[in-house]
XYZ file of C-alpha atoms in Angstrom:
545
model
C 84.453 75.342 84.657
C 83.170 72.863 82.094
C 81.689 69.502 82.786
C 82.441 67.587 79.754
C 84.675 64.539 80.883
C 86.598 61.936 79.178
C 87.156 58.693 80.803
C 89.675 56.209 79.129
C 89.952 52.616 80.204
C 93.279 50.773 79.257
C 91.719 47.160 78.344
C 88.491 48.251 76.327
C 89.166 47.294 72.830
C 85.463 48.058 71.812
C 85.402 51.534 73.219
C 88.354 53.430 74.003
C 86.764 56.493 75.493
C 83.514 57.187 77.150
C 82.069 60.667 77.493
C 80.217 61.270 80.819
C 78.805 64.167 82.523
C 81.144 65.092 85.638
C 81.269 67.871 88.191
C 84.490 68.103 90.033
C 84.346 67.396 93.868
C 84.179 70.319 96.284
C 86.659 70.319 99.427
C 88.552 67.416 100.735
C 87.728 63.750 101.520
C 86.583 63.662 105.145
C 87.162 60.650 107.529
C 83.626 58.767 107.107
C 82.124 55.318 106.344
C 79.225 54.664 104.027
C 77.595 51.486 102.581
C 77.904 51.276 98.865
C 76.637 48.425 96.856
C 76.999 45.982 99.618
C 80.634 47.049 100.074
C 82.073 49.166 102.919
C 84.105 52.365 101.799
C 86.840 53.495 104.186
C 88.010 57.105 103.507
C 90.856 58.286 105.383
C 92.248 61.853 105.353
C 95.902 60.683 105.298
C 95.288 59.490 101.904
C 94.045 62.285 100.112
C 93.399 62.212 97.416
C 92.907 58.419 97.971
C 90.398 56.033 99.584
C 90.263 52.396 100.349
C 87.537 49.707 99.883
C 87.152 46.484 101.713
C 85.038 43.865 100.076
C 83.075 41.977 102.922
C 83.085 38.591 100.962
C 86.789 38.149 100.456
C 88.059 40.509 103.032
C 90.358 41.853 100.441
C 91.303 45.762 100.657
C 91.479 47.839 97.613
C 93.647 51.104 97.770
C 92.527 53.790 95.040
C 94.520 56.699 94.381
C 94.229 59.703 91.713
C 96.743 62.452 90.966
C 98.509 64.380 88.088
C 100.020 62.248 85.273
C 103.680 63.442 86.092
C 103.308 62.218 89.705
C 101.276 59.091 88.988
C 103.817 58.001 86.246
C 106.223 56.937 88.773
C 103.726 55.277 91.094
C 101.730 52.978 88.599
C 103.373 49.877 87.058
C 104.804 50.135 83.535
C 102.458 50.647 80.653
C 102.910 51.701 77.085
C 99.758 53.801 76.672
C 99.523 56.405 79.582
C 101.769 59.129 78.127
C 100.300 58.783 74.826
C 96.782 59.233 76.045
C 97.689 62.096 78.214
C 99.254 64.030 75.534
C 96.119 63.570 73.260
C 93.921 64.860 75.862
C 96.212 67.594 76.728
C 96.332 68.839 73.142
C 92.596 69.053 73.399
C 92.777 71.378 76.334
C 91.514 68.974 78.986
C 93.024 68.626 82.437
C 94.276 65.146 83.009
C 93.710 62.924 86.174
C 95.075 59.536 86.391
C 93.393 56.965 88.519
C 95.239 53.757 89.983
C 94.433 50.897 92.442
C 96.382 48.375 94.479
C 95.047 45.400 96.296
C 95.991 44.862 99.910
C 95.634 41.796 102.202
C 94.498 42.074 105.854
C 98.183 41.650 106.878
C 99.518 44.203 104.665
C 97.050 46.903 105.847
C 97.580 46.145 109.455
C 101.388 46.321 108.938
C 100.596 49.845 107.236
C 98.227 51.135 109.885
C 100.824 49.927 112.696
C 103.759 51.821 110.933
C 101.592 54.849 110.162
C 100.381 55.251 113.972
C 103.930 54.894 115.128
C 105.252 57.545 112.892
C 102.201 59.905 114.006
C 103.739 59.277 117.439
C 107.170 60.325 116.772
C 108.421 63.345 118.447
C 111.319 64.046 115.988
C 110.881 64.435 112.264
C 107.182 63.364 112.587
C 106.057 64.879 108.971
C 109.034 62.869 107.318
C 108.234 59.699 108.990
C 104.770 59.823 108.040
C 105.320 60.879 104.492
C 107.787 57.899 104.264
C 105.160 55.432 105.596
C 102.510 56.787 103.076
C 105.030 56.539 100.169
C 105.813 52.919 101.097
C 102.102 52.017 100.013
C 101.969 54.383 96.997
C 104.351 52.210 94.690
C 103.656 49.552 91.954
C 99.943 50.518 91.742
C 97.759 49.097 88.762
C 96.742 51.749 86.378
C 92.992 51.703 86.341
C 91.867 54.813 84.070
C 92.639 58.524 83.337
C 90.081 61.281 83.162
C 90.171 64.626 81.070
C 88.060 67.439 82.143
C 87.424 70.231 79.806
C 88.173 73.522 81.640
C 86.054 76.021 79.876
C 86.806 79.679 80.091
C 84.431 82.053 82.164
C 82.442 84.830 80.422
C 84.324 87.648 78.856
C 87.952 86.413 79.907
C 89.255 87.268 76.492
C 88.060 90.818 76.231
C 89.286 91.400 80.009
C 92.569 90.214 79.141
C 92.623 92.450 75.929
C 91.761 95.193 78.265
C 94.591 94.509 80.601
C 97.188 94.508 77.539
C 95.817 97.766 76.332
C 96.237 99.472 79.806
C 99.864 98.339 79.548
C 99.984 95.483 81.776
C 102.015 92.382 81.116
C 100.179 89.120 81.688
C 101.798 86.013 83.100
C 100.030 82.723 83.096
C 101.262 80.289 85.867
C 99.641 76.984 86.185
C 99.997 73.523 87.134
C 98.768 71.946 83.946
C 100.578 69.970 81.049
C 102.382 72.086 78.534
C 99.989 71.154 75.791
C 97.011 72.003 78.033
C 98.488 75.309 79.145
C 99.409 76.179 75.565
C 95.769 75.452 74.139
C 94.487 77.499 77.108
C 96.496 80.415 76.668
C 95.380 80.268 72.792
C 91.641 80.161 73.830
C 92.007 82.772 76.103
C 93.858 84.958 73.471
C 96.740 85.541 75.818
C 98.561 84.170 72.909
C 96.943 85.405 69.409
C 96.571 83.029 66.813
C 99.289 84.336 64.492
C 101.678 85.112 67.262
C 104.922 83.013 67.372
C 105.241 80.830 70.221
C 108.748 79.507 71.620
C 108.198 76.465 73.545
C 111.315 76.109 75.991
C 112.728 72.706 75.580
C 113.201 70.633 78.848
C 116.603 71.337 80.140
C 118.423 69.583 83.102
C 121.856 71.231 83.509
C 123.597 74.472 82.983
C 124.873 73.748 79.262
C 121.420 72.865 78.040
C 119.950 75.953 79.710
C 122.604 78.302 78.022
C 121.984 76.894 74.596
C 118.079 77.121 74.968
C 118.460 80.769 76.272
C 120.751 81.698 73.233
C 118.052 80.251 71.218
C 115.315 82.009 72.691
C 117.309 85.302 72.536
C 117.462 85.343 68.642
C 113.464 85.461 68.700
C 111.693 88.756 68.867
C 108.082 89.477 69.968
C 107.342 85.906 70.752
C 105.304 84.405 73.560
C 107.363 82.132 75.964
C 105.992 78.765 77.194
C 107.999 77.062 79.735
C 107.839 74.186 82.213
C 108.446 74.343 85.944
C 111.535 72.017 85.858
C 113.232 73.842 83.046
C 112.354 77.189 84.790
C 113.864 75.871 88.007
C 117.115 75.287 86.064
C 117.228 78.534 84.369
C 116.547 80.479 87.675
C 119.524 78.616 89.309
C 122.066 79.219 86.946
C 120.831 82.103 84.807
C 118.328 84.059 86.950
C 119.292 87.683 85.551
C 119.343 86.590 81.978
C 116.026 84.688 82.119
C 114.140 87.297 83.686
C 115.448 90.000 81.432
C 114.551 87.834 78.301
C 111.217 86.855 80.008
C 110.175 90.542 80.742
C 110.361 91.545 77.157
C 107.969 88.774 76.012
C 104.363 89.952 75.182
C 102.878 86.846 77.124
C 104.505 84.379 79.251
C 103.152 80.678 80.312
C 104.678 78.696 82.938
C 103.221 75.316 83.239
C 103.796 72.559 85.666
C 104.453 75.141 88.417
C 104.388 74.050 91.933
C 102.769 76.708 94.396
C 106.114 77.695 95.888
C 107.377 78.372 92.147
C 104.420 80.621 91.603
C 105.403 82.805 94.716
C 109.091 82.752 93.661
C 108.283 84.211 90.159
C 106.096 86.958 91.631
C 109.116 87.902 93.876
C 111.561 87.764 91.101
C 109.269 90.256 89.116
C 109.147 92.470 91.743
C 112.898 92.536 92.511
C 114.130 92.457 88.968
C 111.513 94.947 87.362
C 110.980 97.172 90.413
C 107.128 97.221 89.256
C 104.157 96.473 90.995
C 102.642 92.987 90.689
C 98.965 91.767 90.848
C 98.314 87.973 91.439
C 94.938 86.445 90.512
C 93.875 82.941 91.236
C 91.077 80.753 92.287
C 92.603 77.675 94.241
C 94.443 76.816 97.328
C 97.621 76.351 95.154
C 97.544 80.157 94.375
C 97.646 81.356 97.813
C 101.344 81.641 98.220
C 101.278 83.733 94.882
C 98.618 85.943 96.178
C 100.117 86.856 99.353
C 103.534 87.392 97.701
C 102.017 89.807 95.166
C 101.521 93.748 95.872
C 97.850 93.190 95.328
C 96.114 89.822 95.539
C 92.807 89.223 93.970
C 91.127 85.954 94.737
C 88.374 84.668 92.359
C 85.484 82.753 94.169
C 84.918 79.365 92.170
C 84.140 75.677 92.556
C 87.632 75.140 94.038
C 86.544 76.891 97.174
C 87.441 80.218 98.747
C 90.811 79.659 99.963
C 92.289 82.429 97.425
C 89.474 84.771 98.102
C 90.275 84.771 101.838
C 93.958 84.896 101.534
C 93.497 88.051 98.948
C 93.378 91.702 99.344
C 90.272 91.826 96.922
C 87.585 89.204 96.007
C 85.558 88.990 92.974
C 83.129 86.272 91.724
C 84.059 86.188 87.888
C 87.450 86.951 86.160
C 85.742 89.699 84.217
C 85.323 91.898 87.265
C 89.051 92.380 87.385
C 88.769 94.814 84.316
C 86.597 97.233 86.426
C 88.521 96.484 89.589
C 91.742 97.922 88.061
C 90.590 100.297 85.267
C 87.740 102.084 87.219
C 88.210 101.469 90.983
C 91.934 101.005 90.836
C 92.463 104.058 88.888
C 90.182 106.387 90.911
C 91.482 105.218 94.166
C 95.089 106.010 93.070
C 94.324 109.244 91.813
C 92.078 110.185 94.781
C 94.592 108.920 97.359
C 97.382 111.052 95.613
C 95.379 114.260 95.716
C 94.167 113.779 99.273
C 97.390 112.975 100.781
C 99.107 115.968 99.203
C 96.254 118.228 99.916
C 96.607 117.192 103.738
C 100.252 118.010 103.642
C 99.434 121.330 101.926
C 96.918 122.172 104.703
C 99.148 121.662 107.468
C 102.232 123.074 105.785
C 100.467 126.267 105.007
C 99.443 126.931 108.615
C 103.060 126.102 109.631
C 104.411 128.765 107.086
C 102.155 131.305 108.767
C 103.296 130.360 112.016
C 107.087 130.711 110.771
C 106.453 134.026 109.381
C 104.645 135.381 112.514
C 107.533 134.429 114.674
C 110.118 135.940 112.243
C 108.229 139.222 112.559
C 108.544 139.069 116.458
C 112.263 138.322 116.307
C 111.615 134.540 116.663
C 109.789 134.573 119.761
C 107.981 131.370 120.936
C 104.516 132.759 120.651
C 101.799 130.742 118.995
C 99.623 132.407 116.257
C 96.489 130.318 117.160
C 95.471 128.756 120.198
C 93.015 126.699 121.874
C 89.895 125.723 119.583
C 91.329 127.664 116.640
C 94.194 125.182 116.020
C 91.859 122.206 116.717
C 88.836 123.488 114.535
C 91.301 124.194 111.597
C 92.056 120.507 111.261
C 88.654 119.236 111.963
C 85.211 121.050 111.348
C 86.553 123.822 109.384
C 88.438 121.966 106.674
C 87.910 118.332 107.121
C 84.537 117.882 105.282
C 85.854 119.652 101.903
C 89.123 117.850 102.016
C 88.009 114.413 102.601
C 85.218 115.006 99.788
C 88.119 114.651 97.385
C 87.601 110.915 97.455
C 84.427 111.424 95.550
C 86.475 113.134 92.485
C 86.920 111.600 89.388
C 88.368 112.849 86.094
C 86.429 110.516 83.716
C 83.275 108.564 84.005
C 83.344 104.936 84.584
C 82.150 104.072 81.187
C 84.828 106.049 79.517
C 87.475 104.418 81.706
C 86.371 100.910 80.430
C 86.121 101.960 76.919
C 89.703 103.575 77.016
C 91.977 101.474 79.077
C 94.939 103.436 77.759
C 93.951 105.984 80.310
C 95.588 103.604 82.723
C 98.883 103.758 81.262
C 99.143 107.361 82.909
C 99.235 105.855 86.233
C 102.362 103.787 85.208
C 104.341 106.762 84.979
C 103.596 107.912 88.550
C 102.645 111.381 87.674
C 99.822 111.888 90.147
C 102.111 111.143 93.192
C 105.916 111.959 92.636
C 108.449 114.173 93.733
C 107.396 116.675 91.371
C 104.001 117.237 92.627
C 105.034 117.211 96.208
C 107.503 119.915 95.433
C 104.695 121.732 93.793
C 102.241 121.375 96.676
C 105.116 122.540 98.988
C 105.967 125.796 96.992
C 102.005 126.381 96.855
C 101.864 125.965 100.661
C 104.887 128.416 101.199
C 103.392 130.729 98.830
C 99.883 131.014 100.247
C 101.070 130.939 103.978
C 103.412 133.864 103.277
C 100.814 135.800 101.350
C 98.119 135.406 103.791
C 100.655 136.503 106.882
C 102.360 139.332 105.027
C 99.046 140.524 103.526
C 97.460 140.887 106.979
C 100.455 142.618 108.444
C 100.525 145.022 105.582
C 96.765 145.874 104.946
C 95.913 145.895 108.738
C 98.954 147.595 110.058
C 96.728 149.843 112.046
C 94.529 146.968 113.389
C 97.382 144.577 114.235
C 95.575 143.618 117.370
C 93.103 141.728 115.158
C 95.784 139.759 113.444
C 94.305 136.373 114.510
C 90.818 137.054 112.887
C 92.312 138.551 109.887
C 94.820 135.800 109.167
C 92.347 132.961 110.050
C 89.680 133.934 108.265
C 91.666 134.335 104.933
C 93.094 130.964 105.764
C 89.827 129.205 105.767
C 88.544 130.944 102.654
C 91.815 129.905 101.100
C 91.585 126.309 101.975
C 87.900 126.129 100.727
C 89.001 127.735 97.469
C 91.943 125.445 96.991
C 89.572 122.390 97.515
C 87.386 123.718 94.678
C 90.395 124.233 92.306
C 91.583 120.740 92.882
C 88.287 119.174 92.081
C 87.845 117.701 88.493
C 84.183 116.699 88.563
C 81.674 118.034 91.043
C 79.612 115.996 93.226
C 76.570 117.286 95.419
C 78.218 116.141 98.524
C 81.106 118.322 97.717
C 78.944 121.339 97.545
C 77.491 120.402 100.831
C 80.779 119.970 102.598
C 82.122 123.255 101.155
C 78.916 125.173 102.294
C 78.781 123.265 105.687
C 82.269 124.086 106.477
C 81.774 127.790 105.797
C 78.626 127.749 107.739
C 80.320 126.050 110.755
C 82.880 128.893 110.816
C 80.582 131.582 110.570
C 78.373 130.092 113.230
C 81.226 129.521 115.680
C 82.381 132.989 115.665
C 79.858 133.502 118.531
C 81.770 131.299 120.698
C 85.028 132.677 119.773
C 84.645 136.093 121.089
C 87.999 135.594 123.196
C 90.035 135.146 119.876
C 87.953 137.130 117.316
C 86.202 140.527 117.696
C 82.657 139.938 116.201
C 82.245 143.526 115.614
C 85.464 144.049 113.975
C 84.855 141.445 111.591
C 81.382 142.810 110.407
C 83.073 145.878 109.176
C 83.327 146.980 105.384
C 87.322 147.248 105.649
C 87.712 144.037 107.109
C 85.584 142.186 104.393
C 87.413 143.806 101.522
C 90.855 143.559 102.869
C 90.332 139.896 103.359
C 88.757 139.374 99.937
C 92.068 140.887 98.531
C 94.238 138.797 100.465
C 92.360 135.572 99.619
C 92.411 136.402 95.866
C 96.165 137.251 95.778
C 96.751 133.667 97.350
C 94.399 131.715 95.184
C 93.898 133.740 91.770
C 97.260 133.180 90.353
C 96.828 129.297 90.937
C 93.704 129.453 89.113
C 95.225 131.347 86.327
C 98.151 128.701 86.187
C 95.595 125.939 86.176
C 93.685 127.553 83.146
C 96.783 127.942 80.996
C 98.087 124.433 81.535
C 94.818 123.043 80.604
C 94.905 125.345 77.503
C 98.351 124.721 76.337
C 99.130 121.303 77.846
C 95.780 119.355 78.546
C 95.640 116.156 79.934
C 95.086 112.930 77.865
C 91.379 112.546 79.006
C 90.422 116.026 78.205
C 89.105 115.172 74.873
C 87.046 112.479 76.395
C 85.334 114.721 78.679
C 84.554 117.444 76.219
C-alpha cells in the first residue's frame, strides 16, 4: 500500500491540493476519550467510521464522518465540485475518501442519544431501529474535504498475473473502487494490457437498457470488460445467463463498486455456469464472503488486518506467493493426491481379487485366504510406508514448474484423476490379483498347503515393485520406505510360523517360482509404461531430459 495522499479543501483558492504523508489507520475506532489541543474527543463505535468532538468553551458538538464518495454524495449538502474532484483523483488511480462534518447543539445530541438508547433496548427489529436513528444524524452534513490515497501495487504483481494467465486461468478483478480507479489499477497490474480494447459497460437501470448494452458488448471480440456493481445487478436480474456467457469469454473482467455480497454472488455464478473450480484472493474484511464462497480461498496478510487470512484456506504474506502456491504446491498436491488415492484403491482391490479367485476355486466357500496379523500387516507395516512415500513424488523441479506455467494446463483437463485412470487401475488390480493367485495354484500344485506363504510373499513383492513403477522422481526417503517394508516382512516371518513355514520359503523352488509369479504380474506393466513414454511422452518429458 502506498502512502502518497492528496487532501483537497473546497474553499482554498490559493492552494487547491496539499500533498501529505498518510498511513491508513489499522482496525476500528474503539470507544475512548482523549485530550486533543484543549478539546475533548468522544469516539463512539456506533458512528464508525465517524467521531464527535465537543468544544469546551462553547459546548458545541461537531460530528465528523468519512466514507466513499457514492455514499457521502447523498449525505452532504449540495456542492458543485465533489464529483469533479473525485473523478480527477480516480483517473490518477487514487482511492477517494470524503470527509464531512455537522454541528450539533447539546439538545440535539441529547435527543439523539435518548433515541439511540431506546432503539438499542428494543426487542423487535433492533438493528433496523438503530440504523434508522443513526441515519437521522447522517444527513445535510457540511462537506469538509476529500482525500485520495495512492494504492501502490505489491512487488511482482504483474509477473504473477502473467503466470496465472499462461497457466490457463481467467482472472476477474472484483473491487469496491470507482470505475476510473479500478480501470487504472487493472492497467497498472497488466490485467488489461495497454493495447487491449476495453469495453466500459454503461450504467443501466432497467431491462431495456441492459438489453441494448449487452448487444453492443456482444459485437466486440477479445475485449476486456469493466462494469459497475449497479449495472451488474441489473444484468444479473434480467439476463443472468447471457451476461455470464459473454463475460466468461473475455480475457479479463473488472467489476467495480462491488458490495461484499456481490463478490460472493459472482463467485457462486461462475461455479454454477462454468462448472469450473474458483479461487478467490483478498486482503480485507469485505473479501471474507467471497473467499468463503470459492472452492479455494487465499487470504493476503496486509495493512487491512487478518480477517481475510483467518477466513481463507491458505494465507500468504504477499500476492506474488500466489504463483508458487498454485504452480508448484497446488500442482504437486493434485498429482500426488491423485496417485496416492488410486494406489490405495489398487492395493485393496488386488487382495480382494485374490480372495475372489481363491473362493471360486473352492466352490465359493466362505474361507478367508489371509487371517489374523497377515491381513492387518498388509495394510500397515508391509505396504504403508512405500505407498505414502508417493506424497514426495514430483514430475518436474519447482524451478521448471514456475518457469513453464503452461504445465499447469494439463491439470485443467483432469487427466491425473479421471474415470479413465480409475478404470486402468481397476484392470491392473484384477490382472495382478488373478496372476498371483492362479500362478500360485499352477506352480505350487504339489505344495498347495503353503498357498498362503506363496501368494502373500508374491503380493508384497508386487506392491513394492508397483510403487517403484509409479514414482517419477526418486527421493531418498522412498528408498528407505521400500527397504524398510521389505525388511519388516522378512523379520516378521519368525513370528508368523503358524501361517508361513519358514523352512519352506528358504528352498530354491519357492524362490524361483515366486520370482516368476512376481515378474509375470509386473513386467508387462513396465513394458507398457516404457512404450507409452517412447511413443506418447508427457508434456514435461523434454523439460526433464
